[in-house]
């Protein structure tokens, strides 16, 4: 793949029209008001017939389960076109509002994804469809005040067997996207069987409904950017979970690899986000460089400004090419290795941060003002170097891939 | 029912337009194009007829390769098939030339209704619709704001000056040139767009529809396009907002507008 196809371009246009009509006029409220992103996400799904597509996807997942062929993930070749459309959807929304994509991705990608990958058929039937269609909003709770990059090593949340087939859950989770509003929460913790040392404990994950007794949620936390994605804290105090809430209904079903699979998917989605942010910054900067006159000529005629624009274009081309590769690999049915997905994420995140900070610089004083969109995109971009695995963790993953064997 | 919708691809409303070196048209390199807004409403009106019952919707356009993307969008929205006509001799075609090509396309099949937009966003002639109807020898209504199809005819409301509407009963086949805002134009769905590439898109040369360059040679050519020069007579008001408001009211009164 060397360019978007005609159909993909057509989809890009139509998503852009939706963003112009439904997101741009509400951006101030989404970013700085009290408007949660969920109704906009639902409208997006309704508009593009994605609810129906998600229902069809759910039926395929269940059908596959009946055949006993294992998880959907091990599926298939030929998914490139769908992956391309997904990338377009993500990047077009991120031209204005990366927060919406984060909220959407966590709900349908991470939360539903975790249940699809490792859940039993009954669990999929109960929770997956409402999450995929956005009837319900999901949160995926792994990070804790004391555990970020060292997600499993420092994890303190626990599940203890209650002696009656169920579990008692305790712990505090933070930086949880959709936490304040989620209907369905995937809670990741360690099994405390009273004898195993913390570092050797099994990783379990449970599906909890929002009204579970003992579960409390904070209001949205204030943060640097991504204001349209509500982030919160979850606290569990002696929460009772039955065995059928344990993903896979087995203490060995999820484990560390379950979460790792989720990380891989997440990293590819982030690259599409980066394309949208960089594309919009470049568009804004080119336009500003032509219009803004200093020392008697448009600033685009100064070579220092040209250098910034040229570097932005290089970043845009590289990120787009990474996406083309991702789409091709998806189509071939091989997907990306964990190390490669990490490499893509690392490059895209760093390039995007550089582009956005340079965009603010190019706009000068105006760039520092909230009125000009580069300010928001710059604040939003920073989190991409942090969430879905920090840059530092991506580097470790790439190096491990190189040094293995 | 068989419906033809004539689409034109025009520069995107947000495109930054620059006049070309020969001064007779804009530079088309590097700008984005989209379906003419009036034509979106025409297409939507046709798709609503399709939704309501049995109808085949065919979209047709004239233009270089780039126009196929607009046809794909139309197919993604729900049109059944598309026809793309192009020949280099059409690059400077006038309204009559375009109408002749569309008439040749329409004559190949028996359409019950031909929809087009009232005019195009880029050249604003509003002539292709009536000319096409004349060439096809069918009745037409322009500035259509409402349609009601029943028993082989259509009751049409047409917009006149000052908010007045004209109602007429038109037998089929007929041509309707649609005003903007008459419906809410749908978005192409993701599934629709993914299926669009499987729908037929026929590329035709002039010779395929019984025409040649001479038949469509323009009788009208653009001498030049230009941005009106800045004129004299602007009166710039200065002062605080209150002072400016007072001066402005004074000016309006002075001109007898209040």
XYZ file of C-alpha atoms in Angstrom:
663
model
C 0.000 0.000 0.000
C 1.489 3.313 -1.004
C -1.527 5.596 -0.843
C -5.072 5.710 0.467
C -7.538 4.205 -2.003
C -10.422 6.122 -3.529
C -12.858 4.579 -1.033
C -10.578 5.421 1.862
C -10.290 9.001 0.627
C -14.074 9.131 0.340
C -14.408 7.906 3.934
C -11.873 10.491 5.047
C -13.985 13.222 3.461
C -17.181 12.057 5.035
C -15.635 11.711 8.512
C -14.178 15.177 8.125
C -17.653 16.476 7.339
C -18.957 14.812 10.502
C -16.134 16.266 12.594
C -16.813 19.743 11.174
C -20.506 19.473 11.976
C -20.525 17.609 15.269
C -17.179 18.027 17.014
C -15.747 21.394 15.977
C -18.798 23.418 17.150
C -18.746 21.584 20.512
C -15.000 21.530 20.989
C -14.961 24.212 23.667
C -17.595 22.352 25.694
C -15.863 19.013 25.218
C -12.458 20.370 26.148
C -13.273 22.884 28.833
C -16.906 22.349 29.751
C -18.838 19.560 31.323
C -19.780 17.764 28.144
C -18.680 14.117 28.336
C -17.733 12.705 24.929
C -20.083 9.724 24.961
C -23.067 11.151 23.074
C -20.737 12.413 20.340
C -19.199 8.934 20.121
C -22.656 7.360 19.859
C -23.678 9.817 17.151
C -20.521 8.914 15.254
C -21.436 5.235 15.423
C -25.039 5.873 14.381
C -24.009 8.131 11.502
C -21.578 5.736 9.907
C -23.576 2.553 10.508
C -20.917 1.289 12.905
C -23.404 -0.094 15.386
C -24.578 -2.554 12.765
C -21.005 -3.411 11.866
C -20.176 -3.990 15.513
C -23.208 -6.257 15.892
C -21.984 -8.259 12.915
C -18.509 -8.402 14.434
C -19.980 -9.608 17.726
C -21.887 -12.361 15.913
C -18.674 -13.479 14.237
C -16.927 -13.585 17.602
C -19.678 -15.733 19.098
C -19.846 -17.959 16.015
C -16.125 -18.551 16.226
C -16.474 -19.438 19.867
C -19.092 -22.032 18.968
C -16.714 -23.592 16.458
C -14.186 -23.733 19.266
C -11.635 -22.061 17.025
C -10.319 -19.867 19.808
C -10.195 -16.139 20.004
C -11.047 -13.700 17.218
C -7.530 -12.350 17.354
C -6.056 -15.476 15.798
C -8.357 -14.934 12.906
C -7.593 -13.924 9.606
C -6.213 -12.346 6.526
C -7.820 -9.561 4.533
C -8.705 -7.231 7.379
C -6.567 -4.451 5.917
C -9.404 -2.419 4.500
C -11.249 -2.380 7.801
C -8.017 -1.491 9.594
C -7.470 1.362 7.133
C -10.954 2.714 7.747
C -10.377 2.502 11.490
C -7.097 4.408 11.142
C -8.858 7.077 9.070
C -11.619 7.440 11.637
C -9.094 7.807 14.445
C -6.825 10.247 12.659
C -9.638 12.455 11.360
C -11.127 12.853 14.842
C -7.679 13.491 16.311
C -7.241 16.477 14.025
C -9.481 18.212 16.535
C -10.120 16.013 19.520
C -7.700 13.234 20.509
C -9.600 12.925 23.794
C -12.658 11.439 22.109
C -10.532 8.792 20.453
C -8.933 7.928 23.776
C -12.314 7.512 25.457
C -13.579 5.475 22.499
C -10.467 3.312 22.244
C -10.414 2.464 25.927
C -14.076 1.476 25.880
C -14.222 -0.587 22.692
C -10.579 -1.511 22.209
C -9.192 -2.178 25.679
C -12.240 -3.047 27.764
C -14.268 -5.005 25.215
C -10.974 -6.256 23.758
C -9.911 -7.821 27.055
C -13.184 -9.734 27.360
C -13.141 -10.795 23.703
C -9.571 -12.070 23.978
C -9.835 -14.097 27.146
C -13.461 -14.208 28.272
C -15.740 -17.226 28.228
C -18.600 -17.335 25.781
C -21.077 -16.474 28.539
C -18.968 -13.449 29.500
C -18.818 -12.273 25.905
C -22.566 -12.665 25.569
C -23.129 -10.643 28.699
C -20.707 -7.752 28.265
C -19.177 -7.466 24.800
C -22.081 -6.359 22.593
C -23.176 -3.356 24.705
C -19.528 -2.220 24.875
C -18.916 -2.584 21.144
C -22.072 -0.650 20.262
C -21.350 2.047 22.900
C -24.635 1.334 24.643
C -22.331 0.934 27.619
C -19.024 2.637 28.285
C -16.038 0.643 29.479
C -12.943 1.320 31.560
C -9.811 -0.820 31.783
C -8.180 -0.431 35.162
C -4.534 -1.394 35.462
C -2.557 1.671 36.647
C -2.259 2.383 40.376
C -0.809 5.283 42.353
C 2.302 3.169 42.943
C 2.389 1.203 39.698
C 2.685 2.749 36.272
C 5.290 1.400 33.873
C 6.010 -1.427 36.330
C 2.372 -2.405 36.029
C 2.560 -5.942 37.416
C 5.652 -5.704 39.612
C 4.344 -2.904 41.773
C 0.670 -3.806 41.545
C -0.979 -3.841 44.962
C -4.602 -4.505 44.085
C -5.588 -7.943 45.258
C -8.159 -10.651 44.861
C -8.578 -13.127 47.691
C -10.626 -16.280 47.395
C -13.700 -15.984 49.574
C -13.858 -19.744 50.185
C -17.171 -19.916 48.406
C -15.973 -19.895 44.800
C -15.887 -16.096 44.629
C -13.340 -13.373 45.365
C -12.890 -10.314 47.550
C -11.243 -7.430 45.674
C -9.326 -4.510 47.143
C -7.192 -1.766 45.673
C -6.967 1.708 44.185
C -6.648 2.410 40.489
C -5.804 5.784 39.016
C -5.565 7.571 35.645
C -8.463 5.401 34.507
C -9.910 6.656 31.226
C -13.733 6.761 31.422
C -13.409 5.904 35.133
C -15.886 8.567 36.278
C -18.614 7.448 33.854
C -17.937 3.813 32.916
C -20.727 1.254 33.131
C -18.439 -1.760 32.842
C -14.978 -1.941 34.371
C -12.215 -4.479 33.794
C -10.237 -4.577 37.047
C -6.766 -6.108 36.924
C -5.210 -7.372 40.167
C -3.060 -10.061 41.759
C -4.291 -13.239 43.378
C -3.342 -13.236 47.038
C -3.602 -16.867 48.096
C -1.919 -16.228 51.411
C 1.294 -18.037 50.558
C 2.728 -16.855 47.210
C 5.167 -13.927 47.252
C 3.750 -10.757 45.582
C 6.111 -10.927 42.584
C 5.014 -14.470 41.759
C 1.298 -13.979 42.154
C -1.067 -14.683 39.307
C -2.628 -11.795 37.439
C -6.421 -11.943 37.380
C -8.937 -9.627 35.833
C -12.557 -9.170 36.745
C -15.495 -7.506 35.040
C -17.381 -5.215 37.395
C -20.572 -3.267 36.897
C -20.564 0.369 37.969
C -23.007 -0.130 40.828
C -20.986 -2.837 42.541
C -21.066 -2.266 46.335
C -17.668 -1.208 47.645
C -16.632 0.443 44.348
C -16.237 4.210 44.496
C -15.172 6.530 41.716
C -13.660 9.977 41.746
C -14.782 12.946 39.719
C -12.743 13.583 36.559
C -9.148 14.463 37.447
C -7.643 17.713 36.180
C -4.854 17.159 33.737
C -2.514 18.868 31.267
C -4.406 17.945 28.126
C -6.875 15.488 26.660
C -9.609 17.286 28.532
C -12.360 15.705 26.481
C -11.414 12.277 27.812
C -12.636 11.900 31.405
C -9.980 10.323 33.625
C -10.596 9.194 37.200
C -9.664 7.147 40.198
C -11.371 3.923 41.249
C -11.287 2.562 44.731
C -12.350 -0.942 45.693
C -12.974 -1.863 49.265
C -13.933 -5.473 49.957
C -15.762 -5.740 46.665
C -17.305 -9.139 46.185
C -16.908 -10.699 42.740
C -18.336 -14.047 41.754
C -16.375 -16.621 39.769
C -18.273 -15.750 36.593
C -16.876 -12.207 36.760
C -13.309 -13.536 36.580
C -12.291 -13.175 32.908
C -11.994 -16.665 31.448
C -13.475 -18.083 34.656
C -10.049 -19.502 35.382
C -7.189 -18.146 37.423
C -4.864 -18.917 34.516
C -6.880 -17.315 31.716
C -5.703 -13.696 31.641
C -2.227 -13.488 33.115
C 0.457 -11.094 32.056
C 0.162 -12.033 28.382
C -3.510 -11.030 28.307
C -2.606 -7.488 29.190
C 0.361 -7.556 26.823
C -1.852 -8.434 23.854
C -3.969 -5.449 24.754
C -0.873 -3.221 24.802
C 0.083 -4.284 21.271
C -3.313 -3.300 19.834
C -3.259 -0.054 21.735
C 0.120 0.927 20.323
C -1.041 0.633 16.720
C -4.109 2.789 17.396
C -1.898 5.477 18.846
C 0.035 5.799 15.560
C -3.218 6.687 13.773
C -3.901 9.302 16.442
C -0.482 10.816 15.772
C -1.195 11.125 12.053
C -4.296 13.216 12.733
C -2.548 15.543 15.171
C 0.456 16.067 12.886
C -1.722 16.517 9.805
C -3.789 19.235 11.486
C -0.731 21.021 12.904
C 0.879 21.063 9.500
C -2.285 22.395 7.878
C -2.573 25.158 10.471
C 1.109 26.021 10.223
C 1.208 26.183 6.421
C -1.778 28.450 6.409
C -0.346 30.673 9.146
C 3.052 30.848 7.434
C 1.358 32.219 4.325
C -0.798 34.734 6.171
C 1.364 36.022 8.995
C 3.442 38.948 7.834
C 6.537 40.087 9.756
C 9.406 42.242 8.525
C 7.324 42.991 5.453
C 6.791 39.470 4.174
C 4.890 36.298 5.002
C 6.868 34.335 7.606
C 6.785 31.310 5.274
C 9.459 33.067 3.246
C 11.935 32.776 6.121
C 14.086 29.666 5.993
C 13.809 28.992 9.730
C 10.049 28.685 9.291
C 10.498 26.588 6.165
C 12.670 24.185 8.149
C 9.893 23.681 10.695
C 7.322 23.053 7.969
C 9.596 20.653 6.113
C 10.281 18.638 9.275
C 6.568 18.464 9.994
C 5.916 17.112 6.509
C 8.650 14.502 6.934
C 7.034 13.388 10.210
C 3.613 13.241 8.563
C 4.920 11.119 5.699
C 6.767 8.746 8.023
C 3.800 8.248 10.327
C 1.503 7.671 7.371
C 3.917 5.109 5.978
C 3.998 3.300 9.322
C 0.223 3.097 9.136
C 0.381 1.777 5.575
C 2.699 -0.966 6.814
C 0.387 -1.763 9.708
C -2.529 -2.023 7.276
C -0.546 -4.279 4.954
C 0.519 -6.571 7.786
C -3.039 -6.773 9.023
C -4.141 -7.665 5.526
C -1.517 -10.380 5.322
C -2.792 -11.775 8.603
C 0.584 -11.544 10.320
C 0.112 -8.335 12.310
C 3.021 -6.533 13.925
C 5.378 -8.039 16.452
C 5.258 -6.443 19.879
C 8.696 -4.905 19.313
C 7.686 -3.432 15.969
C 4.443 -2.003 17.349
C 6.552 -0.462 20.106
C 8.980 1.023 17.580
C 6.122 2.554 15.624
C 4.583 3.998 18.750
C 7.892 5.416 19.964
C 8.639 7.155 16.678
C 5.119 8.475 16.201
C 4.832 9.797 19.758
C 8.178 11.603 19.661
C 7.614 12.999 16.185
C 4.166 14.241 17.161
C 5.438 15.960 20.273
C 8.145 17.661 18.238
C 5.692 18.732 15.555
C 3.197 20.168 18.035
C 5.775 22.050 20.084
C 7.268 23.473 16.889
C 3.771 24.420 15.756
C 3.344 26.468 18.930
C 6.725 28.069 18.225
C 5.790 28.865 14.644
C 2.634 30.602 15.845
C 4.693 32.570 18.396
C 2.592 34.401 20.979
C -0.563 33.325 19.206
C 0.525 29.710 19.547
C 0.625 30.059 23.319
C -2.956 31.306 23.353
C -5.799 28.815 23.733
C -7.625 30.546 20.881
C -5.223 28.944 18.405
C -5.692 25.211 18.178
C -1.996 24.301 18.226
C -1.964 25.024 21.969
C -4.518 22.273 22.628
C -2.904 19.786 20.240
C 0.463 20.363 21.900
C -0.931 19.645 25.373
C -2.807 16.629 24.049
C 0.249 15.232 22.273
C 2.340 14.963 25.436
C 0.292 12.089 26.814
C 1.097 9.976 23.778
C 4.670 9.715 25.027
C 3.306 8.537 28.364
C 0.205 6.400 27.980
C -0.010 3.060 26.237
C 3.539 2.569 27.539
C 5.997 5.410 28.065
C 8.680 6.130 25.474
C 11.143 4.518 27.843
C 9.162 1.279 27.945
C 8.853 1.232 24.166
C 12.633 1.488 23.958
C 12.979 -1.468 26.332
C 10.539 -3.508 24.260
C 12.396 -2.717 21.028
C 15.745 -3.601 22.584
C 14.372 -6.864 24.005
C 13.181 -7.761 20.532
C 16.651 -7.084 19.126
C 18.602 -8.915 21.803
C 16.364 -11.946 22.140
C 17.753 -15.382 21.254
C -38.441 4.072 -11.156
C -35.116 4.961 -12.725
C -33.424 8.140 -11.578
C -30.413 9.966 -12.967
C -28.561 12.361 -10.684
C -26.089 14.716 -12.359
C -23.165 15.604 -10.124
C -20.386 18.105 -10.538
C -17.150 18.036 -8.607
C -16.123 21.537 -7.506
C -13.251 22.984 -5.434
C -13.683 22.265 -1.725
C -15.343 25.115 0.129
C -12.242 25.502 2.325
C -9.776 25.381 -0.575
C -7.478 28.353 -0.932
C -8.083 29.516 -4.491
C -5.516 31.182 -6.683
C -5.978 32.424 -10.202
C -4.134 30.378 -12.826
C -1.339 31.769 -14.983
C -3.533 32.324 -18.077
C -6.029 34.247 -15.935
C -9.093 32.344 -17.146
C -9.554 29.864 -14.309
C -8.194 28.927 -10.902
C -5.138 26.755 -10.267
C -6.496 23.284 -9.720
C -3.236 21.630 -8.660
C -3.016 20.681 -5.026
C -6.501 21.732 -3.979
C -9.227 19.450 -2.680
C -12.481 18.882 -4.511
C -15.905 17.837 -3.332
C -19.416 17.241 -4.658
C -21.143 20.510 -5.533
C -23.351 21.320 -2.566
C -26.550 21.752 -4.595
C -25.959 18.324 -6.113
C -25.720 16.739 -2.647
C -29.310 17.777 -2.029
C -30.340 16.466 -5.452
C -28.700 13.123 -4.673
C -30.324 12.974 -1.243
C -33.731 13.635 -2.801
C -33.164 10.735 -5.203
C -31.962 8.426 -2.429
C -35.089 9.205 -0.422
C -37.190 8.026 -3.358
C -35.113 4.875 -3.417
C -35.592 4.375 0.335
C -39.340 4.813 -0.074
C -39.736 2.129 -2.707
C -38.365 0.591 -5.823
C -35.930 2.888 -7.543
C -32.560 2.671 -9.189
C -30.323 5.680 -8.688
C -27.612 6.317 -11.276
C -25.121 9.145 -10.781
C -23.272 10.740 -13.682
C -20.454 13.235 -13.802
C -18.058 14.796 -16.255
C -14.479 15.558 -15.333
C -10.897 14.323 -15.124
C -9.845 11.259 -13.105
C -10.211 13.019 -9.765
C -14.018 13.024 -10.067
C -14.258 9.279 -9.495
C -13.745 9.926 -5.787
C -16.955 11.959 -5.713
C -18.711 9.158 -7.563
C -17.459 6.682 -4.935
C -18.855 8.943 -2.241
C -22.217 9.023 -4.024
C -22.152 5.228 -4.345
C -21.252 5.021 -0.654
C -24.286 7.129 0.168
C -26.500 4.644 -1.634
C -26.483 5.277 -5.405
C -26.577 2.011 -7.373
C -24.136 2.764 -10.154
C -22.096 5.576 -11.640
C -21.175 6.909 -15.058
C -18.028 8.953 -15.594
C -17.565 10.749 -18.906
C -14.337 12.430 -19.881
C -12.500 13.681 -22.897
C -9.778 16.325 -22.959
C -11.939 18.388 -25.305
C -14.350 18.869 -22.382
C -11.754 20.787 -20.341
C -13.199 24.135 -21.440
C -16.753 22.971 -22.050
C -19.548 25.490 -21.590
C -22.978 24.760 -20.119
C -24.399 23.648 -23.460
C -21.515 21.242 -24.044
C -22.025 19.722 -20.595
C -25.783 19.494 -21.159
C -25.196 17.737 -24.507
C -22.974 15.121 -22.853
C -25.456 14.523 -20.048
C -28.290 14.324 -22.580
C -26.387 11.679 -24.535
C -25.896 9.716 -21.305
C -29.558 10.099 -20.340
C -30.773 9.041 -23.787
C -29.023 5.682 -23.455
C -31.508 4.712 -20.768
C -35.055 5.727 -20.023
C -34.920 7.745 -16.856
C -38.155 8.705 -15.138
C -36.566 11.581 -13.272
C -33.361 13.536 -13.771
C -32.159 15.382 -10.687
C -29.484 18.023 -10.701
C -28.450 20.869 -8.467
C -29.824 24.328 -9.188
C -26.344 25.562 -10.061
C -22.694 24.848 -9.367
C -20.741 26.435 -6.551
C -17.831 27.293 -8.835
C -19.427 28.841 -11.919
C -23.009 29.702 -10.850
C -24.522 29.576 -14.339
C -27.610 27.543 -13.368
C -28.000 26.680 -17.063
C -27.158 22.978 -17.381
C -30.444 21.795 -15.838
C -32.812 23.704 -18.159
C -30.613 23.028 -21.215
C -30.502 19.322 -20.443
C -34.295 19.221 -20.064
C -34.654 20.993 -23.401
C -32.310 18.544 -25.139
C -34.229 15.637 -23.654
C -37.527 17.315 -24.505
C -38.887 16.867 -21.002
C -40.443 19.413 -18.616
C -38.316 20.870 -15.854
C -38.568 22.908 -12.678
C -35.687 24.857 -11.144
C -35.088 26.005 -7.548
C -37.051 22.989 -6.333
C -37.656 23.034 -2.571
C -40.185 20.209 -2.242
C -41.173 17.143 -4.221
C -44.115 14.808 -3.841
C -44.208 11.882 -6.265
C -47.543 10.227 -6.958
C -49.113 8.285 -9.823
C -46.546 8.977 -12.503
C -46.274 12.685 -11.755
C -44.625 14.939 -9.247
C -46.004 17.889 -7.338
C -43.151 20.362 -7.058
C -42.680 23.482 -5.015
C -40.320 26.031 -6.502
C -38.750 28.922 -4.646
C -39.531 32.390 -5.964
C -38.383 35.799 -4.767
C -39.276 37.047 -1.302
C -40.214 33.693 0.192
C -43.047 33.021 -2.278
C -43.473 29.450 -3.489
C -44.844 28.253 -6.800
C -46.559 24.857 -6.901
C -46.844 22.851 -10.089
C -47.797 19.365 -11.170
C -45.243 17.866 -13.573
C -45.644 14.605 -15.487
C -42.766 12.135 -15.632
C -40.251 11.995 -17.119
C -39.025 15.375 -15.951
C -35.968 17.206 -14.706
C -35.773 18.828 -11.279
C -33.001 21.311 -10.425
C -32.797 21.335 -6.650
C -32.206 24.210 -4.242
C -29.960 23.673 -1.190
C -31.444 23.011 2.232
C -34.457 21.036 1.012
C -33.472 17.937 2.972
C -30.814 16.771 5.378
C -28.054 15.187 3.343
C -26.977 11.826 4.724
C -23.401 10.800 5.381
C -22.103 7.843 3.456
C -21.881 5.000 5.989
C -18.656 3.083 6.491
C -20.308 -0.070 5.192
C -21.692 1.888 2.223
C -18.250 3.179 1.306
C -16.662 -0.239 1.671
C -19.327 -1.661 -0.639
C -18.995 1.238 -3.096
C -15.984 -0.247 -4.827
C -18.060 -3.271 -5.795
C -20.693 -1.126 -7.495
C -20.400 -0.453 -11.243
C -18.589 2.697 -12.330
C -18.641 3.001 -16.105
C -16.025 5.206 -17.695
C -17.132 6.532 -21.046
C -15.386 8.508 -23.758
C -17.303 10.927 -25.969
C -17.266 8.375 -28.783
C -19.022 5.858 -26.506
C -22.044 8.131 -26.318
C -22.089 9.175 -29.957
C -20.394 12.557 -29.591
C -17.081 14.088 -30.554
C -15.050 17.148 -29.671
C -16.712 19.238 -32.367
C -20.189 18.478 -31.023
C -19.315 19.837 -27.606
C -17.036 22.686 -28.680
C -17.711 25.703 -26.442
C -19.620 28.669 -27.779
C -18.810 30.617 -24.674
C -15.314 31.101 -23.349
C -14.070 32.838 -20.232
C -12.039 35.916 -21.070
C -10.613 36.389 -17.600
C -11.334 35.922 -13.934
C -10.048 38.373 -11.380
C -10.401 39.551 -7.832
C -12.195 42.901 -7.794
C -9.635 45.615 -7.042
C -9.917 47.410 -3.739
C -12.157 50.417 -4.326
C -12.413 53.841 -2.750
C -15.178 54.942 -0.471
C -14.753 52.704 2.544
C -15.200 54.714 5.686
C -13.225 53.271 8.589
C -14.684 54.180 11.960
C -12.416 54.439 14.961
C -12.839 54.861 18.709
C -14.239 52.734 21.519
C -17.003 50.236 20.831
C -19.594 52.715 22.119
C -18.226 55.528 19.980
C -18.155 53.329 16.894
C -21.746 52.222 17.539
C -22.875 55.847 17.848
C -21.077 56.854 14.655
C -22.527 53.858 12.838
C -26.098 54.675 13.867
C -25.453 58.253 12.715
C -24.259 56.983 9.326
C -27.248 54.694 8.915
C -29.613 57.582 9.686
C -27.694 59.854 7.330
C -28.210 57.362 4.510
C -31.923 57.303 5.301
C -31.856 53.624 6.205
C -33.461 54.199 9.596
